[in-house]
Amino acid sequence: MRIKKSVYDVVQNRLERIFSDFDNVYVSFSGGKDSLCLAHLVLSMITAGEISAKQLVVIFIDEEAIFPCIEEVVKTWRKKFLMVGARFRWYCLEVRHFSCFNQLTADE
């Protein structure tokens, strides 16, 4: 027999289990749509008292090549996490980005 649960219910149960099993929970945050979805869910569960913000460490790796709009999104979410008592680690790692198309010659 299959139990019919929504993806939302399953991820909430999984997060509750993770927060109950570990002292610290590390979440990688990029400012993209997937991390925003997870961030919203985690923040909602914190404000509802279902999980503890004191266990949460959010990690953002700034490659120093992100779009300004993404940087603003990250700053906004950093404030949200800090306001509920979570830790937010912002690491700046300069990464040189290049496209393989830069290496093509005119005859390729």
mmCIF file of C-alpha atoms in Angstrom:
data_model
loop_
_atom_site.group_PDB
_atom_site.id
_atom_site.type_symbol
_atom_site.label_atom_id
_atom_site.label_comp_id
_atom_site.label_asym_id
_atom_site.label_seq_id
_atom_site.Cartn_x
_atom_site.Cartn_y
_atom_site.Cartn_z
ATOM 1 C CA MET A 1 0.000 0.000 0.000
ATOM 2 C CA ARG A 2 1.350 3.411 -0.946
ATOM 3 C CA ILE A 3 1.112 6.311 1.433
ATOM 4 C CA LYS A 4 0.048 9.396 -0.425
ATOM 5 C CA LYS A 5 2.128 12.311 0.782
ATOM 6 C CA SER A 6 3.003 15.473 -1.046
ATOM 7 C CA VAL A 7 6.605 16.356 -1.801
ATOM 8 C CA TYR A 8 6.168 19.273 0.597
ATOM 9 C CA ASP A 9 5.150 16.958 3.459
ATOM 10 C CA VAL A 10 8.009 14.567 2.724
ATOM 11 C CA VAL A 11 10.647 17.331 2.720
ATOM 12 C CA GLN A 12 9.247 18.781 5.952
ATOM 13 C CA ASN A 13 9.473 15.357 7.596
ATOM 14 C CA ARG A 14 13.010 14.928 6.315
ATOM 15 C CA LEU A 15 14.076 18.338 7.641
ATOM 16 C CA GLU A 16 12.524 17.605 11.039
ATOM 17 C CA ARG A 17 14.468 14.338 11.132
ATOM 18 C CA ILE A 18 17.748 16.007 10.104
ATOM 19 C CA PHE A 19 17.375 18.710 12.752
ATOM 20 C CA SER A 20 16.551 16.106 15.407
ATOM 21 C CA ASP A 21 19.505 13.852 14.495
ATOM 22 C CA PHE A 22 22.289 16.458 14.226
ATOM 23 C CA ASP A 23 23.583 19.262 16.440
ATOM 24 C CA ASN A 24 24.454 21.477 13.479
ATOM 25 C CA VAL A 25 22.802 21.504 10.089
ATOM 26 C CA TYR A 26 24.702 23.104 7.212
ATOM 27 C CA VAL A 27 22.751 24.386 4.223
ATOM 28 C CA SER A 28 24.461 25.613 1.086
ATOM 29 C CA PHE A 29 22.774 28.691 -0.364
ATOM 30 C CA SER A 30 23.412 30.101 -3.842
ATOM 31 C CA GLY A 31 20.552 32.554 -4.295
ATOM 32 C CA GLY A 32 19.173 30.451 -7.152
ATOM 33 C CA LYS A 33 15.657 29.070 -7.408
ATOM 34 C CA ASP A 34 16.399 25.723 -5.734
ATOM 35 C CA SER A 35 18.179 27.255 -2.758
ATOM 36 C CA LEU A 36 15.475 29.891 -2.419
ATOM 37 C CA CYS A 37 12.850 27.162 -2.251
ATOM 38 C CA LEU A 38 14.747 25.308 0.482
ATOM 39 C CA ALA A 39 15.540 28.558 2.310
ATOM 40 C CA HIS A 40 11.869 29.520 2.346
ATOM 41 C CA LEU A 41 10.856 26.122 3.693
ATOM 42 C CA VAL A 42 13.550 26.110 6.397
ATOM 43 C CA LEU A 43 12.725 29.680 7.452
ATOM 44 C CA SER A 44 9.011 28.850 7.590
ATOM 45 C CA MET A 45 9.698 25.827 9.782
ATOM 46 C CA ILE A 46 11.917 27.912 12.075
ATOM 47 C CA THR A 47 9.287 30.620 12.517
ATOM 48 C CA ALA A 48 6.646 27.948 13.159
ATOM 49 C CA GLY A 49 8.855 26.504 15.913
ATOM 50 C CA GLU A 50 9.243 23.142 14.157
ATOM 51 C CA ILE A 51 13.045 23.313 13.934
ATOM 52 C CA SER A 52 15.689 25.340 15.767
ATOM 53 C CA ALA A 53 17.525 28.230 14.134
ATOM 54 C CA LYS A 54 20.386 27.744 16.609
ATOM 55 C CA GLN A 55 21.369 24.544 14.792
ATOM 56 C CA LEU A 56 21.383 26.111 11.339
ATOM 57 C CA VAL A 57 24.497 27.296 9.521
ATOM 58 C CA VAL A 58 23.845 28.713 6.060
ATOM 59 C CA ILE A 59 26.867 28.816 3.769
ATOM 60 C CA PHE A 60 27.176 31.070 0.740
ATOM 61 C CA ILE A 61 30.223 30.906 -1.539
ATOM 62 C CA ASP A 62 30.689 34.231 -3.312
ATOM 63 C CA GLU A 63 32.789 33.609 -6.410
ATOM 64 C CA GLU A 64 33.091 37.351 -6.948
ATOM 65 C CA ALA A 65 31.465 36.858 -10.342
ATOM 66 C CA ILE A 66 27.794 36.811 -9.414
ATOM 67 C CA PHE A 67 25.188 39.110 -10.871
ATOM 68 C CA PRO A 68 24.273 42.123 -8.706
ATOM 69 C CA CYS A 69 20.640 40.970 -8.538
ATOM 70 C CA ILE A 70 21.737 37.632 -7.033
ATOM 71 C CA GLU A 71 23.944 39.444 -4.523
ATOM 72 C CA GLU A 72 20.908 41.482 -3.418
ATOM 73 C CA VAL A 73 18.842 38.307 -3.013
ATOM 74 C CA VAL A 74 21.593 36.754 -0.886
ATOM 75 C CA LYS A 75 21.857 39.885 1.288
ATOM 76 C CA THR A 76 18.092 39.863 1.846
ATOM 77 C CA TRP A 77 18.064 36.204 2.846
ATOM 78 C CA ARG A 78 21.145 36.661 5.020
ATOM 79 C CA LYS A 79 19.203 39.231 7.050
ATOM 80 C CA LYS A 80 16.216 36.899 7.310
ATOM 81 C CA PHE A 81 18.343 34.035 8.630
ATOM 82 C CA LEU A 82 20.277 36.234 11.049
ATOM 83 C CA MET A 83 17.051 37.749 12.413
ATOM 84 C CA VAL A 84 15.757 34.326 13.482
ATOM 85 C CA GLY A 85 19.073 33.370 15.114
ATOM 86 C CA ALA A 86 20.705 31.220 12.438
ATOM 87 C CA ARG A 87 24.352 31.598 11.491
ATOM 88 C CA PHE A 88 25.213 32.768 7.987
ATOM 89 C CA ARG A 89 28.718 32.264 6.624
ATOM 90 C CA TRP A 90 29.619 34.294 3.529
ATOM 91 C CA TYR A 91 32.884 33.122 1.976
ATOM 92 C CA CYS A 92 34.499 35.057 -0.860
ATOM 93 C CA LEU A 93 36.561 32.915 -3.184
ATOM 94 C CA GLU A 94 37.750 34.590 -6.315
ATOM 95 C CA VAL A 95 37.210 32.186 -9.165
ATOM 96 C CA ARG A 96 38.258 32.794 -12.731
ATOM 97 C CA HIS A 97 35.366 31.946 -15.021
ATOM 98 C CA PHE A 98 35.812 31.349 -18.692
ATOM 99 C CA SER A 99 33.810 29.831 -21.473
ATOM 100 C CA CYS A 100 35.188 27.144 -23.742
ATOM 101 C CA PHE A 101 33.775 29.201 -26.600
ATOM 102 C CA ASN A 102 36.495 31.761 -25.909
ATOM 103 C CA GLN A 103 39.008 29.190 -27.175
ATOM 104 C CA LEU A 104 37.369 28.541 -30.551
ATOM 105 C CA THR A 105 39.010 29.895 -33.670
ATOM 106 C CA ALA A 106 37.224 31.300 -36.699
ATOM 107 C CA ASP A 107 37.503 28.046 -38.680
ATOM 108 C CA GLU A 108 35.935 25.911 -35.935
#
